[in-house]
PDB file of N, CA and C in Angstrom:
ATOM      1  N   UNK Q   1       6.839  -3.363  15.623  1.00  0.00           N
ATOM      2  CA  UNK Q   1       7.122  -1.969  15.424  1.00  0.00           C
ATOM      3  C   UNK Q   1       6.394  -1.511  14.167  1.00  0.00           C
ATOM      4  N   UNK Q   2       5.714  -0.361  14.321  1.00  0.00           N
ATOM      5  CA  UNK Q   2       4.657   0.162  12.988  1.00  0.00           C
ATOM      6  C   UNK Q   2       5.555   1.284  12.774  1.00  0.00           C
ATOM      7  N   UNK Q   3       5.613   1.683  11.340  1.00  0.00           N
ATOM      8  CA  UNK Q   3       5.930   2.864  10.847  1.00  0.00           C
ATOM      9  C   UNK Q   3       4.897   3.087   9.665  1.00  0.00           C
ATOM     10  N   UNK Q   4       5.668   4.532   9.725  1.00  0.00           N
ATOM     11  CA  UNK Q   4       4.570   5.309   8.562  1.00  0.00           C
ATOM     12  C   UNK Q   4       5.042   5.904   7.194  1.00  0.00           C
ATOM     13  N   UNK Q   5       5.000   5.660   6.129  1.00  0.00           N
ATOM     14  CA  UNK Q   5       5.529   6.272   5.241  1.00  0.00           C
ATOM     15  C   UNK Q   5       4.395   7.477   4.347  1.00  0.00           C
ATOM     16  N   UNK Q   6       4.687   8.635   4.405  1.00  0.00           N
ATOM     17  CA  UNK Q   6       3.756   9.453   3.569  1.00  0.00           C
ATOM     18  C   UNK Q   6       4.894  10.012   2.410  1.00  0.00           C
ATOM     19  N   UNK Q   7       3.851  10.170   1.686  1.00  0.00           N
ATOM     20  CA  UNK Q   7       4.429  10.076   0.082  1.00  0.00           C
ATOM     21  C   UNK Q   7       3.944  10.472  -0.574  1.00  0.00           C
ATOM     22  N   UNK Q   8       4.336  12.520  -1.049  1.00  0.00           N
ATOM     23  CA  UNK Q   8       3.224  13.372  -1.619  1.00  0.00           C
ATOM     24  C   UNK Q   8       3.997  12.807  -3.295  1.00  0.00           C
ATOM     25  N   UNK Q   9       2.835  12.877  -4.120  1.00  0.00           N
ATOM     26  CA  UNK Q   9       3.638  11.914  -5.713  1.00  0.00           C
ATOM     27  C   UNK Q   9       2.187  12.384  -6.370  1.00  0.00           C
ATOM     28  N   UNK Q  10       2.627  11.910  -7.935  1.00  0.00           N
ATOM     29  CA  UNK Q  10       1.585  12.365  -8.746  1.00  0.00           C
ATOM     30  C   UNK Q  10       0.796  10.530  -8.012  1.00  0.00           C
ATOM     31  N   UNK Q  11      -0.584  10.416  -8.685  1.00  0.00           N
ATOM     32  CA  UNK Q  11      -1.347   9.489  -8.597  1.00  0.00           C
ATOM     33  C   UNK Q  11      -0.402   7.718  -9.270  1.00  0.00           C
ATOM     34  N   UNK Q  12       0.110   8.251 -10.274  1.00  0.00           N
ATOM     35  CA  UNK Q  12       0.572   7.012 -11.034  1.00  0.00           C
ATOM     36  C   UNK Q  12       1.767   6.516  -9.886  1.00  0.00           C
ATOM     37  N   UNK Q  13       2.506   7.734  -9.174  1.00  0.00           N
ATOM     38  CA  UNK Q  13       3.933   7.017  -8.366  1.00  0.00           C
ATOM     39  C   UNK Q  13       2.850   6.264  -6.941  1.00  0.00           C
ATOM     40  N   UNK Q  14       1.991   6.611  -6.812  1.00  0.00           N
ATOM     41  CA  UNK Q  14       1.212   5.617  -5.791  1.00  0.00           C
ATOM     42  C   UNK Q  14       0.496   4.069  -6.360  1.00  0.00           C
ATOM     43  N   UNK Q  15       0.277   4.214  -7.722  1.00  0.00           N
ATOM     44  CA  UNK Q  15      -0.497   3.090  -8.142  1.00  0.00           C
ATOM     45  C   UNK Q  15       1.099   2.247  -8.041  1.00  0.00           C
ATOM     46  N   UNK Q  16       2.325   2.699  -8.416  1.00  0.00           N
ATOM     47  CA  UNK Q  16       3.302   1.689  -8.672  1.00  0.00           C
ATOM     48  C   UNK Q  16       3.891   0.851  -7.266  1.00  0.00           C
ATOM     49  N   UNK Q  17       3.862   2.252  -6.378  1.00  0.00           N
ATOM     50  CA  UNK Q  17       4.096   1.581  -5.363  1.00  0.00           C
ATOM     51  C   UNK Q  17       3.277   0.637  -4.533  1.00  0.00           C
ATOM     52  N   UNK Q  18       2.254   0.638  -4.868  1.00  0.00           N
ATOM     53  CA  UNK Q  18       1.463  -0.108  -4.758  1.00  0.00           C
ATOM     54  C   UNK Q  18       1.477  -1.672  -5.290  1.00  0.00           C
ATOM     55  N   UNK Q  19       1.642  -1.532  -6.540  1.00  0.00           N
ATOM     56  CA  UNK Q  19       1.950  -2.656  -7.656  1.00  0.00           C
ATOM     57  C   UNK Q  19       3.132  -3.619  -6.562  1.00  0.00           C
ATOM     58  N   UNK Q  20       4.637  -2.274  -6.288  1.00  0.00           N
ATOM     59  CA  UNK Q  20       5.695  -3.034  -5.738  1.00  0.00           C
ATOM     60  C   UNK Q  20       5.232  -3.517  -4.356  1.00  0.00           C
ATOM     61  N   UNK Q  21       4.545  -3.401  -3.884  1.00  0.00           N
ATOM     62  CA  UNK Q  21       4.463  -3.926  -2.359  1.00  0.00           C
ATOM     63  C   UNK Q  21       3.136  -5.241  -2.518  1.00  0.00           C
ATOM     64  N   UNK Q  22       2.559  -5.270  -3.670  1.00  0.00           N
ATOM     65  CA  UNK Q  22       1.517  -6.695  -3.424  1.00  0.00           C
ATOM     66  C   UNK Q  22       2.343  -7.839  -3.317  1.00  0.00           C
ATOM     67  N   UNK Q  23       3.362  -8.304  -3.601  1.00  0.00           N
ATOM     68  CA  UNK Q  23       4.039  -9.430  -2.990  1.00  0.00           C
ATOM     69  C   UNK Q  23       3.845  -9.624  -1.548  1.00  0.00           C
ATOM     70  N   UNK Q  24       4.713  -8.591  -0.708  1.00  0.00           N
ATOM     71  CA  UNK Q  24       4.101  -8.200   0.437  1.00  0.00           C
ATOM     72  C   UNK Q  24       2.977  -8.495   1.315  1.00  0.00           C
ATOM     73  N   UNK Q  25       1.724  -8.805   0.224  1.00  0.00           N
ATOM     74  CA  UNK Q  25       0.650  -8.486   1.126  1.00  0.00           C
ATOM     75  C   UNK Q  25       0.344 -10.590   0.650  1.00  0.00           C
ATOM     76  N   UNK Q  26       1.123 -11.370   0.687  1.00  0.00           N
ATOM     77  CA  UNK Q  26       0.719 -12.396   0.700  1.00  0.00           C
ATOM     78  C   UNK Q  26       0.786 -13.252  -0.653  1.00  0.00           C
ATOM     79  N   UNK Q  27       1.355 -12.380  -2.159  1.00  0.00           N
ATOM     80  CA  UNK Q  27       1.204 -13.052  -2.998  1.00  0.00           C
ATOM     81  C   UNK Q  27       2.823 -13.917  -2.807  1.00  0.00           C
ATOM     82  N   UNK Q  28       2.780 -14.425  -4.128  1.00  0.00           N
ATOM     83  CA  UNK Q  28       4.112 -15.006  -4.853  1.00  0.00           C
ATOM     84  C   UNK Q  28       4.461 -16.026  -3.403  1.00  0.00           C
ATOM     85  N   UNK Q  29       3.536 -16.743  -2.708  1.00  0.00           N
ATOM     86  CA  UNK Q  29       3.936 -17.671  -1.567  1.00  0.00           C
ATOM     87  C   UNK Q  29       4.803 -16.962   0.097  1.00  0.00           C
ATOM     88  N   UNK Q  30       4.838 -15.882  -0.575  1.00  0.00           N
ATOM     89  CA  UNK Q  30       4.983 -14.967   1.052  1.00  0.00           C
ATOM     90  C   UNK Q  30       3.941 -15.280   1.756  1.00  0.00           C
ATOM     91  N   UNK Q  31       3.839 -15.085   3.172  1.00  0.00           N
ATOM     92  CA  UNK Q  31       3.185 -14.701   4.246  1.00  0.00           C
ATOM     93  C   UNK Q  31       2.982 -13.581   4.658  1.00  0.00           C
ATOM     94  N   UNK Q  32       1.760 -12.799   4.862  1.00  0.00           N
ATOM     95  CA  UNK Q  32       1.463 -12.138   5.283  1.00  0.00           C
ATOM     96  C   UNK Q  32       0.646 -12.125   6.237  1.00  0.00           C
ATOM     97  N   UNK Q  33       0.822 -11.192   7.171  1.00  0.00           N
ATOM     98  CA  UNK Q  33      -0.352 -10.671   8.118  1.00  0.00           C
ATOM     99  C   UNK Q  33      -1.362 -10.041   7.885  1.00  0.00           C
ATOM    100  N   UNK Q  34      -2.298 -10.191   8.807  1.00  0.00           N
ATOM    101  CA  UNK Q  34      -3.447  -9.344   8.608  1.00  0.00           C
ATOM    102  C   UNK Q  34      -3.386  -8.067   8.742  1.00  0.00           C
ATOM    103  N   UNK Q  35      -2.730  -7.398   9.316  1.00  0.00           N
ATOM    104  CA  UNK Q  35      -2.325  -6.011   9.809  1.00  0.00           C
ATOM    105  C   UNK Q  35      -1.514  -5.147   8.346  1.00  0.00           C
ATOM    106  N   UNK Q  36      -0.873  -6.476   7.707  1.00  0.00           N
ATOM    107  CA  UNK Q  36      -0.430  -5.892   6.286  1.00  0.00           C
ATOM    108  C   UNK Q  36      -1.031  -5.444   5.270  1.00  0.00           C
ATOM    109  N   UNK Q  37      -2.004  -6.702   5.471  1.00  0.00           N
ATOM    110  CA  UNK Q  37      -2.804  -6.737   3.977  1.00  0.00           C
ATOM    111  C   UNK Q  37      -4.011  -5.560   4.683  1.00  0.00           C
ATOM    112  N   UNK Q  38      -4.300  -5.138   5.751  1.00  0.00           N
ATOM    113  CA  UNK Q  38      -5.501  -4.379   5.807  1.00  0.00           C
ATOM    114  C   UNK Q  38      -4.741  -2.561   5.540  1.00  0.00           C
ATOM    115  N   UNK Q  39      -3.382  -2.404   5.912  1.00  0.00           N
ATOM    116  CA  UNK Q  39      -2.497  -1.407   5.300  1.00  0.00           C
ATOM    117  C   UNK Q  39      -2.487  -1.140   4.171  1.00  0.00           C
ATOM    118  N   UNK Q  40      -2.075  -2.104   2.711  1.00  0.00           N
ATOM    119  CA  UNK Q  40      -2.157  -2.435   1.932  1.00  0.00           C
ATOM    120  C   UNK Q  40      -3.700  -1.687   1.739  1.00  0.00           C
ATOM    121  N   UNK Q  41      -4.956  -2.653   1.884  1.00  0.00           N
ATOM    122  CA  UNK Q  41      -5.712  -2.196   1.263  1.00  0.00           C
ATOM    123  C   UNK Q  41      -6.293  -0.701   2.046  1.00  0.00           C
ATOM    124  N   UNK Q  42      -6.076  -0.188   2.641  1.00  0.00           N
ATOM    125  CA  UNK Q  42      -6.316   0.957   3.332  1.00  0.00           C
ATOM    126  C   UNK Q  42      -5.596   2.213   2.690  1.00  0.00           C
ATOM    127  N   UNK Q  43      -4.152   2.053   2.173  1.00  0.00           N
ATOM    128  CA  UNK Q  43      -3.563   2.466   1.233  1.00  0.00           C
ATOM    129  C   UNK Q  43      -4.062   2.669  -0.796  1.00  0.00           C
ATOM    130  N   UNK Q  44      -4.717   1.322  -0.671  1.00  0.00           N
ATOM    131  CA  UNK Q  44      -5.241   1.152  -1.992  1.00  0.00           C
ATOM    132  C   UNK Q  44      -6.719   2.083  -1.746  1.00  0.00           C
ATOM    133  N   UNK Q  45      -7.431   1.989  -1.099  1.00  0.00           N
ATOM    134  CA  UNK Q  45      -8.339   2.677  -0.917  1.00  0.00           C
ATOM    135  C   UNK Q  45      -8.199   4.106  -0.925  1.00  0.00           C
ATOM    136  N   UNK Q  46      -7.226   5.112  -0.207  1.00  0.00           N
ATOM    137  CA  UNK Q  46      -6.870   5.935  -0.447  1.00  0.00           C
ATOM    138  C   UNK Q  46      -6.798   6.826  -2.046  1.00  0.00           C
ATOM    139  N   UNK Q  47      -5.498   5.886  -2.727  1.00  0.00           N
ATOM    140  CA  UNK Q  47      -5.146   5.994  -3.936  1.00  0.00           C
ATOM    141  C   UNK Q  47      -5.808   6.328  -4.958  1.00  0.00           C
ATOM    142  N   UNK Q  48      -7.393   5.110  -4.639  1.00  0.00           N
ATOM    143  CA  UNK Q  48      -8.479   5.537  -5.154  1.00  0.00           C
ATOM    144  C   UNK Q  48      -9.178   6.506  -5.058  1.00  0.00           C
ATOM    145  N   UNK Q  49      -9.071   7.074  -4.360  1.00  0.00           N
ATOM    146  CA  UNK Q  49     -10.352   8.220  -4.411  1.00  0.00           C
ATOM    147  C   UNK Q  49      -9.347   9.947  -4.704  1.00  0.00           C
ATOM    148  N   UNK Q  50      -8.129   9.501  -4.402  1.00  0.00           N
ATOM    149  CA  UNK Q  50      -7.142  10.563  -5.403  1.00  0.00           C
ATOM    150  C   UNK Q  50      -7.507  10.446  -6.903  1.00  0.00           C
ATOM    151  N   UNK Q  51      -7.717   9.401  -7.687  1.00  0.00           N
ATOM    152  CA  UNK Q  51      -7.596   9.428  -8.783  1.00  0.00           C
ATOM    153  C   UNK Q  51      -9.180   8.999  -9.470  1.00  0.00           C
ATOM    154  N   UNK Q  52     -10.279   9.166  -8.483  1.00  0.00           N
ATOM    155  CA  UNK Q  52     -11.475   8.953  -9.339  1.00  0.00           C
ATOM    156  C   UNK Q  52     -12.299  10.436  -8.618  1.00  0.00           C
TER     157      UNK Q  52
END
């Protein structure tokens, strides 16, 4: 099951949430999927180009 979260925020409440979900994407000995981590960085990619 996929869901979607959108989340209008200044730039910094996206870098954090960001910060909180890299566990998530495979660190600290979790497992992750590929489908996560390409969310993840698809998200991070985003973020970026808000704030450069």
């Amino acid at each position: 099951m996929e869901y979607t979260l959108r989340v209008t925020a200044f730039p910094a409440v996206h870098r954090g949430l960001l910060a909180r979900c890299q566990p998530f994407d495979g660190g600290q000995g979790a497992p992750a999927f590929p489908a996560q981590r390409k969310a993840r960085r698809e998200y991070e990619d985003r973020v970026s180009t808000l704030t450069s």
